[in-house]
Short mmCIF file of C-alpha atoms and ligand atoms in Angstrom, two decimals:
data_model
loop_
_atom_site.label_atom_id
_atom_site.label_comp_id
_atom_site.label_asym_id
_atom_site.label_seq_id
_atom_site.Cartn_x
_atom_site.Cartn_y
_atom_site.Cartn_z
CA MET X 1384 8.55 6.51 4.27
CA ALA X 1385 9.82 7.09 0.74
CA GLU X 1386 11.47 10.44 0.01
CA LYS X 1387 8.98 10.80 -2.82
CA ILE X 1388 5.87 10.01 -0.80
CA THR X 1389 3.69 7.66 -2.83
CA LEU X 1390 0.01 6.79 -2.52
CA VAL X 1391 -0.85 3.33 -3.86
CA ASP X 1392 -4.51 3.13 -5.00
CA THR X 1393 -7.54 4.92 -3.60
CA VAL X 1394 -10.98 3.69 -2.49
CA LYS X 1395 -14.65 3.69 -3.51
CA LYS X 1396 -15.99 7.16 -4.22
CA ASP X 1397 -18.18 7.20 -1.11
CA PHE X 1398 -15.17 6.58 1.15
CA HIS X 1399 -13.17 9.51 -0.18
CA GLU X 1400 -13.42 11.57 3.02
CA GLU X 1401 -12.38 8.64 5.19
CA LEU X 1402 -9.38 7.97 2.95
CA MET X 1403 -8.26 11.59 3.15
CA SER X 1404 -8.61 11.72 6.92
CA ARG X 1405 -6.61 8.50 7.28
CA ILE X 1406 -3.90 9.89 5.00
CA ARG X 1407 -3.88 13.10 7.07
CA SER X 1408 -3.29 11.01 10.21
CA VAL X 1409 0.11 9.98 8.81
CA VAL X 1410 1.12 12.71 6.37
CA ASP X 1411 -0.03 16.03 4.96
CA PRO X 1412 -1.74 14.96 1.67
CA GLU X 1413 -0.06 17.84 -0.15
CA LYS X 1414 3.30 16.19 0.54
CA ILE X 1415 2.31 13.18 -1.60
CA ASP X 1416 4.52 13.28 -4.66
CA ILE X 1417 3.33 10.24 -6.63
CA VAL X 1418 0.02 8.41 -7.00
CA VAL X 1419 -0.04 4.87 -8.40
CA SER X 1420 -3.17 3.08 -9.62
CA LEU X 1421 -2.62 -0.69 -9.51
CA HIS X 1422 -6.16 -1.60 -10.57
CA ALA X 1423 -8.87 0.38 -12.37
CA GLU X 1424 -11.91 -1.23 -10.73
CA MET X 1425 -13.85 1.40 -8.81
CA ASP X 1426 -13.26 -0.04 -5.35
CA HIS X 1427 -9.62 0.96 -5.98
CA SER X 1428 -10.09 3.96 -8.24
CA GLY X 1429 -13.52 5.44 -7.42
CA CYS X 1430 -12.10 8.64 -5.97
CA LEU X 1431 -8.86 8.73 -7.99
CA PRO X 1432 -9.82 11.90 -9.92
CA GLN X 1433 -10.78 13.71 -6.68
CA VAL X 1434 -7.62 12.57 -4.90
CA ILE X 1435 -5.41 13.73 -7.78
CA LYS X 1436 -7.16 17.12 -7.73
CA GLU X 1437 -6.62 17.51 -3.99
CA VAL X 1438 -3.14 16.03 -3.64
CA LYS X 1439 -1.75 17.47 -6.87
CA PRO X 1440 0.97 14.81 -7.22
CA SER X 1441 3.80 15.54 -9.63
CA LYS X 1442 2.93 12.32 -11.46
CA THR X 1443 0.27 9.59 -11.50
CA TYR X 1444 1.01 6.13 -12.88
CA SER X 1445 -0.90 3.02 -13.92
CA SER X 1446 -0.27 0.00 -16.15
CA ILE X 1447 -0.65 0.45 -19.91
CA VAL X 1448 -4.08 -1.22 -19.94
CA GLY X 1449 -4.84 0.60 -16.68
CA LYS X 1450 -4.49 3.96 -18.42
CA GLU X 1451 -6.94 2.88 -21.15
CA THR X 1452 -9.35 1.41 -18.60
CA LEU X 1453 -9.28 4.46 -16.33
CA ALA X 1454 -9.88 6.63 -19.41
CA THR X 1455 -13.17 4.78 -20.00
CA HIS X 1456 -14.25 5.24 -16.37
CA PHE X 1457 -13.36 8.87 -15.71
CA TYR X 1458 -13.29 11.78 -18.11
CA GLU X 1459 -11.35 14.35 -16.08
CA PRO X 1460 -8.10 15.79 -17.55
CA GLU X 1461 -6.14 14.45 -14.54
CA ILE X 1462 -6.90 10.91 -15.72
CA ALA X 1463 -5.82 11.67 -19.29
CA ASP X 1464 -2.44 12.77 -17.88
CA ILE X 1465 -1.72 9.40 -16.23
CA ILE X 1466 1.61 7.88 -17.27
CA ALA X 1467 1.48 4.24 -18.39
CA LEU X 1468 4.15 1.92 -16.99
CA PRO X 1469 5.28 -1.13 -19.00
CA ASP X 1470 5.66 -4.47 -17.23
CA GLY X 1471 8.88 -4.58 -15.19
CA SER X 1472 9.15 -0.78 -14.82
CA THR X 1473 10.77 0.74 -11.74
CA LEU X 1474 9.92 4.08 -10.16
CA ASP X 1475 12.64 5.91 -8.31
CA LEU X 1476 11.17 7.14 -5.02
CA GLY X 1477 14.44 8.74 -3.91
CA ASN X 1478 15.60 6.45 -1.12
CA MET X 1479 13.82 3.37 -2.53
CA GLN X 1480 12.62 1.81 -5.77
CA LEU X 1481 9.08 0.62 -6.54
CA GLU X 1482 8.99 -2.14 -9.18
CA PHE X 1483 5.90 -3.17 -11.15
CA LEU X 1484 4.73 -6.54 -12.31
CA HIS X 1485 1.79 -6.70 -14.72
CA THR X 1486 -0.65 -9.34 -13.47
CA ALA X 1487 -3.39 -9.30 -16.12
CA MET X 1488 -6.63 -10.99 -14.90
CA VAL X 1489 -5.58 -10.85 -11.27
CA HIS X 1490 -8.26 -9.45 -11.29
CA TRP X 1491 -8.85 -7.41 -14.50
CA PRO X 1492 -6.75 -7.02 -17.67
CA ASP X 1493 -5.25 -3.80 -16.25
CA SER X 1494 -4.14 -5.26 -12.90
CA MET X 1495 -0.55 -4.91 -11.76
CA MET X 1496 1.34 -5.36 -8.50
CA GLY X 1497 4.07 -3.26 -6.90
CA ILE X 1498 7.19 -4.51 -5.12
CA LEU X 1499 9.19 -2.43 -2.67
CA ARG X 1500 12.23 -4.67 -2.30
CA CYS X 1501 14.05 -2.61 0.33
CA ASP X 1502 11.20 -3.10 2.82
CA GLY X 1503 10.09 -6.44 1.37
CA VAL X 1504 6.55 -5.26 0.59
CA LEU X 1505 4.37 -6.69 -2.18
CA PHE X 1506 1.35 -4.50 -3.00
CA SER X 1507 -0.82 -7.27 -4.41
CA GLN X 1508 -4.07 -5.32 -5.07
CA ASP X 1509 -6.80 -7.99 -5.47
CA GLY X 1510 -4.43 -10.95 -5.14
CA PHE X 1511 -4.55 -12.60 -1.67
CA GLY X 1512 -7.44 -10.33 -0.67
CA LEU X 1513 -10.20 -11.10 1.83
CA HIS X 1514 -13.63 -9.61 2.18
CA ILE X 1515 -13.34 -9.08 5.89
CA ALA X 1516 -12.76 -5.81 7.68
CA THR X 1517 -11.36 -6.08 11.20
CA SER X 1518 -9.49 -3.83 13.58
CA GLN X 1519 -6.67 -6.39 13.37
CA ARG X 1520 -4.34 -5.34 10.59
CA PHE X 1521 -2.15 -8.46 10.24
CA ASP X 1522 -2.85 -12.09 9.38
CA ASP X 1523 -1.25 -13.44 12.56
CA GLU X 1524 -3.72 -11.47 14.69
CA LEU X 1525 -6.63 -13.51 13.32
CA PRO X 1526 -7.44 -17.24 13.59
CA LEU X 1527 -6.00 -19.06 10.57
CA HIS X 1528 -9.27 -20.93 10.12
CA ASP X 1529 -11.18 -17.64 9.67
CA LEU X 1530 -8.55 -16.42 7.22
CA GLU X 1531 -8.79 -19.64 5.23
CA ARG X 1532 -12.59 -19.44 4.94
CA ALA X 1533 -12.51 -15.79 3.91
CA ALA X 1534 -9.60 -16.23 1.50
CA ALA X 1535 -11.26 -19.26 -0.13
CA ALA X 1536 -14.55 -17.37 -0.50
CA TYR X 1537 -12.71 -14.42 -2.03
CA TYR X 1538 -10.74 -16.66 -4.40
CA ALA X 1539 -13.86 -18.61 -5.45
CA ASN X 1540 -15.94 -15.52 -6.15
CA ILE X 1541 -13.31 -13.27 -7.71
CA LEU X 1542 -10.41 -15.26 -9.11
CA LEU X 1543 -11.65 -18.79 -9.87
CA PRO X 1544 -12.46 -18.10 -13.55
CA PHE X 1545 -8.77 -17.26 -14.02
CA ALA X 1546 -7.43 -20.29 -12.12
CA HIS X 1547 -4.90 -21.20 -14.85
CA ILE X 1548 -3.55 -17.63 -14.77
CA MET X 1549 -3.50 -17.69 -10.96
CA THR X 1550 -1.26 -20.77 -11.02
CA LYS X 1551 1.30 -18.99 -13.20
CA ALA X 1552 1.07 -15.68 -11.33
CA THR X 1553 1.32 -17.33 -7.90
CA THR X 1554 4.28 -19.47 -8.96
CA LYS X 1555 6.05 -16.31 -10.10
CA LEU X 1556 5.14 -14.41 -6.92
CA LYS X 1557 6.26 -17.34 -4.77
CA SER X 1558 9.72 -17.06 -6.31
CA LEU X 1559 9.86 -13.52 -4.84
CA LEU X 1560 9.09 -14.74 -1.31
CA PRO X 1561 12.63 -14.53 0.01
CA ASP X 1562 12.44 -10.78 -0.73
CA VAL X 1563 8.80 -10.32 0.26
CA LYS X 1564 8.30 -9.95 4.01
CA MET X 1565 4.77 -8.61 3.78
CA ILE X 1566 1.95 -9.02 1.25
CA VAL X 1567 -0.31 -5.98 1.29
CA PRO X 1568 -3.55 -6.67 -0.58
CA SER X 1569 -6.17 -4.00 -1.22
CA HIS X 1570 -8.76 -6.00 0.75
CA GLY X 1571 -8.47 -7.43 4.26
CA PRO X 1572 -5.46 -7.96 6.52
CA MET X 1573 -1.80 -7.85 5.49
CA TRP X 1574 0.05 -11.17 5.32
CA ARG X 1575 3.30 -10.97 7.27
CA THR X 1576 3.43 -14.46 8.82
CA ASN X 1577 1.46 -16.81 6.55
CA ARG X 1578 2.87 -15.53 3.27
CA GLU X 1579 3.91 -18.90 1.91
CA TRP X 1580 0.76 -20.53 3.32
CA ILE X 1581 -1.60 -18.21 1.41
CA MET X 1582 0.41 -18.68 -1.80
CA ASP X 1583 0.24 -22.47 -1.37
CA LYS X 1584 -3.52 -22.16 -0.81
CA TYR X 1585 -3.79 -20.24 -4.08
CA LEU X 1586 -1.87 -22.97 -5.89
CA GLN X 1587 -4.10 -25.63 -4.29
CA TRP X 1588 -7.36 -23.82 -5.16
CA SER X 1589 -6.14 -23.11 -8.69
CA ALA X 1590 -5.36 -26.81 -9.23
CA GLN X 1591 -8.99 -27.68 -8.29
CA LYS X 1592 -8.06 -31.23 -7.39
CA PRO X 1593 -11.35 -32.99 -6.58
CA THR X 1594 -11.89 -33.99 -2.95
CA LEU X 1595 -14.29 -36.31 -1.14
CA LYS X 1596 -16.68 -33.46 -0.49
CA ALA X 1597 -20.05 -32.85 -2.15
CA VAL X 1598 -22.30 -29.83 -2.35
CA VAL X 1599 -25.97 -30.82 -2.52
CA LEU X 1600 -27.82 -27.70 -3.65
CA TYR X 1601 -31.59 -27.81 -3.84
CA ASP X 1602 -34.81 -25.91 -3.44
CA THR X 1603 -38.38 -26.89 -2.87
CA MET X 1604 -41.92 -25.49 -2.75
CA TRP X 1605 -43.78 -28.09 -0.63
CA GLY X 1606 -40.95 -30.18 0.76
CA SER X 1607 -40.61 -33.06 -1.73
CA VAL X 1608 -37.17 -32.09 -3.04
CA ASP X 1609 -36.07 -31.30 0.51
CA LYS X 1610 -36.80 -34.91 1.53
CA MET X 1611 -34.97 -36.19 -1.54
CA ALA X 1612 -31.95 -33.93 -0.91
CA ARG X 1613 -31.64 -35.15 2.68
CA ALA X 1614 -31.86 -38.81 1.61
CA ILE X 1615 -29.22 -38.33 -1.11
CA ALA X 1616 -26.98 -36.46 1.35
CA ASP X 1617 -27.43 -39.32 3.90
CA GLY X 1618 -26.40 -41.85 1.27
CA MET X 1619 -23.34 -39.85 0.28
CA ALA X 1620 -22.30 -39.34 3.90
CA GLN X 1621 -22.77 -43.06 4.55
CA GLY X 1622 -20.53 -43.64 1.54
CA GLY X 1623 -17.74 -41.65 3.19
CA VAL X 1624 -18.25 -38.23 1.61
CA GLU X 1625 -18.36 -34.92 3.48
CA VAL X 1626 -21.64 -33.29 2.43
CA ARG X 1627 -22.75 -29.64 2.43
CA LEU X 1628 -26.53 -29.55 2.13
CA MET X 1629 -27.50 -26.09 0.88
CA ARG X 1630 -31.04 -24.90 0.28
CA ALA X 1631 -30.80 -22.31 -2.47
CA ARG X 1632 -33.08 -19.71 -0.93
CA GLU X 1633 -31.23 -19.87 2.41
CA ASN X 1634 -27.71 -19.47 1.03
CA TYR X 1635 -25.95 -16.72 -0.85
CA ARG X 1636 -24.55 -17.45 -4.30
CA SER X 1637 -21.13 -16.52 -2.95
CA ASP X 1638 -21.40 -19.20 -0.24
CA VAL X 1639 -22.37 -21.88 -2.74
CA ILE X 1640 -19.32 -21.29 -4.94
CA ALA X 1641 -17.08 -20.99 -1.87
CA GLU X 1642 -18.17 -24.48 -0.74
CA LEU X 1643 -17.90 -25.79 -4.28
CA LEU X 1644 -14.30 -24.60 -4.58
CA THR X 1645 -13.09 -27.43 -2.35
CA ALA X 1646 -15.68 -30.04 -3.41
CA GLY X 1647 -15.45 -32.85 -5.94
CA ALA X 1648 -19.19 -33.28 -6.57
CA PHE X 1649 -22.10 -30.96 -7.27
CA VAL X 1650 -25.53 -32.57 -6.90
CA VAL X 1651 -28.47 -30.30 -7.69
CA GLY X 1652 -32.21 -30.70 -7.10
CA SER X 1653 -35.24 -28.67 -8.10
CA SER X 1654 -38.94 -29.24 -8.36
CA THR X 1655 -40.61 -28.35 -11.66
CA LEU X 1656 -42.23 -24.93 -11.66
CA ASN X 1657 -44.05 -23.97 -14.84
CA ARG X 1658 -42.07 -26.53 -16.86
CA GLY X 1659 -38.74 -25.23 -15.62
CA LEU X 1660 -36.40 -24.77 -12.68
CA LEU X 1661 -37.13 -22.97 -9.46
CA PRO X 1662 -35.74 -19.45 -10.00
CA THR X 1663 -33.58 -19.69 -6.86
CA ILE X 1664 -31.78 -22.68 -8.40
CA ALA X 1665 -31.47 -21.07 -11.84
CA ASP X 1666 -29.90 -18.03 -10.17
CA LYS X 1667 -27.23 -20.07 -8.38
CA LEU X 1668 -26.41 -22.15 -11.46
CA GLN X 1669 -26.02 -19.06 -13.63
CA TYR X 1670 -23.58 -17.63 -11.08
CA VAL X 1671 -21.61 -20.88 -10.71
CA LYS X 1672 -21.34 -21.24 -14.51
CA GLY X 1673 -19.65 -17.85 -14.84
CA LEU X 1674 -17.00 -18.83 -12.31
CA LYS X 1675 -16.03 -21.95 -14.30
CA PRO X 1676 -15.34 -24.55 -11.59
CA LYS X 1677 -13.44 -27.55 -12.97
CA LYS X 1678 -12.88 -31.28 -12.40
CA LYS X 1679 -16.19 -32.03 -10.67
CA ILE X 1680 -18.77 -34.75 -11.11
CA GLY X 1681 -22.48 -34.26 -10.53
CA ALA X 1682 -26.07 -35.42 -10.85
CA ALA X 1683 -29.59 -33.99 -10.87
CA PHE X 1684 -32.76 -34.82 -8.97
CA GLY X 1685 -36.23 -33.38 -8.68
CA SER X 1686 -39.94 -33.74 -8.14
CA TYR X 1687 -42.68 -32.97 -10.64
CA GLY X 1688 -46.46 -33.12 -10.97
CA TRP X 1689 -47.34 -33.74 -14.62
CA GLY X 1690 -45.07 -32.96 -17.62
CA GLY X 1691 -41.93 -32.34 -15.50
CA GLY X 1692 -38.91 -30.60 -17.02
CA ALA X 1693 -36.67 -29.47 -14.15
CA THR X 1694 -34.25 -32.41 -14.04
CA LYS X 1695 -33.65 -32.34 -17.79
CA GLN X 1696 -32.77 -28.66 -17.55
CA LEU X 1697 -30.61 -29.30 -14.49
CA GLU X 1698 -28.60 -31.95 -16.31
CA GLN X 1699 -28.07 -29.62 -19.26
CA GLN X 1700 -27.00 -26.79 -16.97
CA LEU X 1701 -24.58 -29.03 -15.09
CA LYS X 1702 -23.02 -30.02 -18.41
CA ASP X 1703 -22.87 -26.38 -19.48
CA ILE X 1704 -20.96 -25.58 -16.29
CA GLY X 1705 -18.49 -28.32 -17.20
CA ILE X 1706 -19.62 -30.85 -14.58
CA LYS X 1707 -19.38 -34.50 -15.60
CA VAL X 1708 -22.87 -35.95 -15.03
CA VAL X 1709 -22.25 -39.46 -13.69
CA ALA X 1710 -25.76 -40.72 -12.90
CA ASP X 1711 -29.24 -40.62 -14.38
CA ALA X 1712 -31.44 -37.96 -12.83
CA ILE X 1713 -33.83 -39.08 -10.09
CA ASN X 1714 -37.35 -37.93 -10.92
CA ILE X 1715 -40.12 -38.40 -8.38
CA ASN X 1716 -43.81 -37.74 -9.03
CA TYR X 1717 -45.09 -35.34 -6.33
CA VAL X 1718 -44.25 -36.47 -2.77
CA PRO X 1719 -41.57 -39.20 -2.40
CA ASN X 1720 -42.70 -42.31 -0.51
CA GLY X 1721 -40.43 -44.63 1.49
CA ASP X 1722 -39.34 -46.52 -1.63
CA ALA X 1723 -38.49 -43.31 -3.46
CA LEU X 1724 -36.44 -42.08 -0.53
CA GLY X 1725 -34.66 -45.44 -0.42
CA GLN X 1726 -33.86 -44.94 -4.11
CA CYS X 1727 -32.42 -41.49 -3.25
CA ARG X 1728 -30.27 -42.96 -0.46
CA GLU X 1729 -28.98 -45.67 -2.81
CA SER X 1730 -28.23 -43.04 -5.41
CA GLY X 1731 -26.28 -41.07 -2.77
CA LEU X 1732 -24.22 -44.18 -2.01
CA ARG X 1733 -23.49 -44.72 -5.72
CA LEU X 1734 -22.53 -41.06 -6.12
CA ALA X 1735 -20.13 -41.42 -3.18
CA ALA X 1736 -18.52 -44.41 -4.89
CA ALA X 1737 -18.29 -42.46 -8.16
CA LEU X 1738 -16.68 -39.55 -6.34
CA LYS X 1739 -14.12 -41.84 -4.73
CA GLN X 1740 -13.28 -43.20 -8.15
CA HIS X 1741 -13.07 -39.66 -9.53
CA CYS X 1742 -10.66 -38.73 -6.72
CA GLY X 1743 -8.63 -41.92 -7.15
CA VAL X 1744 -9.55 -43.11 -3.63
CA PRO X 1745 -10.27 -46.86 -3.26
CA ASP X 1746 -13.85 -47.62 -2.14
CA SER X 1747 -13.63 -50.19 0.66
CA ARG X 1748 -17.27 -51.16 0.14
CA LEU X 1749 -16.68 -52.33 -3.46
C1 FMN Q 3241 -46.97 -23.01 -9.06
C2 FMN Q 3241 -46.66 -24.43 -9.44
C3 FMN Q 3241 -46.34 -24.72 -10.74
C4 FMN Q 3241 -46.04 -26.03 -11.10
N1 FMN Q 3241 -45.71 -26.28 -12.40
C5 FMN Q 3241 -45.48 -27.56 -12.77
C6 FMN Q 3241 -45.20 -27.87 -14.13
O1 FMN Q 3241 -45.14 -27.01 -14.99
N2 FMN Q 3241 -44.95 -29.16 -14.45
C7 FMN Q 3241 -44.99 -30.16 -13.52
O2 FMN Q 3241 -44.73 -31.29 -13.86
N3 FMN Q 3241 -45.26 -29.88 -12.22
C8 FMN Q 3241 -45.51 -28.63 -11.82
N4 FMN Q 3241 -45.80 -28.34 -10.52
C9 FMN Q 3241 -45.89 -29.45 -9.55
C10 FMN Q 3241 -44.66 -29.57 -8.67
O3 FMN Q 3241 -43.51 -29.79 -9.44
C11 FMN Q 3241 -44.87 -30.71 -7.69
O4 FMN Q 3241 -45.90 -30.34 -6.80
C12 FMN Q 3241 -43.63 -31.09 -6.92
O5 FMN Q 3241 -43.87 -32.25 -6.18
C13 FMN Q 3241 -43.21 -29.99 -5.98
O6 FMN Q 3241 -42.05 -30.39 -5.31
P1 FMN Q 3241 -41.52 -29.52 -4.08
O7 FMN Q 3241 -42.50 -29.69 -2.97
O8 FMN Q 3241 -40.18 -30.07 -3.74
O9 FMN Q 3241 -41.43 -28.14 -4.58
C14 FMN Q 3241 -46.09 -27.05 -10.14
C15 FMN Q 3241 -46.41 -26.74 -8.83
C16 FMN Q 3241 -46.69 -25.44 -8.46
C17 FMN Q 3241 -47.01 -25.12 -7.03
#
């Protein structure tokens, strides 16, 4: 433990008591000398004012933007007294030094990380986090496959819009790896074994290189679009593409973007409801758009009764997301018959070929 005992970040307001009791299990809170806020979002700072009042540290620190951001969250005098640390600052903790690296947009403009070189610890706040809570504290106590799924979902939902920044930040952090023996994020287990692996995953996800995987997202009222989605998915699978068929109302938004992170194609279907999209589809597309996935191709399909409208809106929304629409929309009047489903299967095959071309993979069927 540092001579000047230091608390890095707090927790959501409702977990204040649990935080204090966990601190008490290792040290008398009154012995804490310094409090550091690495990130102003309320899952890190929600009980910061209360903790400062109770612990009475000699000093509390944040980044420069962190001080401004905390000052627009909390209006207690303790927050106004926070000392802002410029990028590259070092705090003397007596027997060790805590260095700071500003990492704007990993996850908010105020975000920074802390490095304790003597023990090789990187306090990475939201970087390399996972939304899983287990009794296992370290990465090597959990199956790597579970870690990968959770880390990808976290990255896709929290950090994907800043992928270009993540590439730069991760490259910089990777250069510290010889000194970093443990990455301690504010969410999920600590990385002590797969440190380089998780950084390489971040570089891979940030690059968003398209793969031979497609997400077919759809919804339906009476089953027509469901039949079409399955036929398109069959065609794509037959064409050599790994397909995730996701009905919008049965999947969370966060699961759709997590699957999309490692996909090269996004194919979306909706029936026409009152001249527009099914709300479950509109919801998912709005969410995906905000997370700015890149380098994907796509297409739209749907079923209508009279004037239609859904597929036109789908195509526009795919373009707005930044997806390259590579095929004309398939529009079927009411319930698809055998011919229509054959058309969907053929379209799936053509989309698979287009995806292969997009990925630079030769199509043996051509
Ligand atoms: C409440 C409701 C509203 C609809 N509104 C429209 C519409 O505005 N324009 C249209 O072309 N079809 C409309 N339809 C017809 C559906 O698009 C059509 O039945 C379609 O085949 C449904 O496909 P699904 O079973 O995959 O949902 C509507 C159907 C329902 C039930």
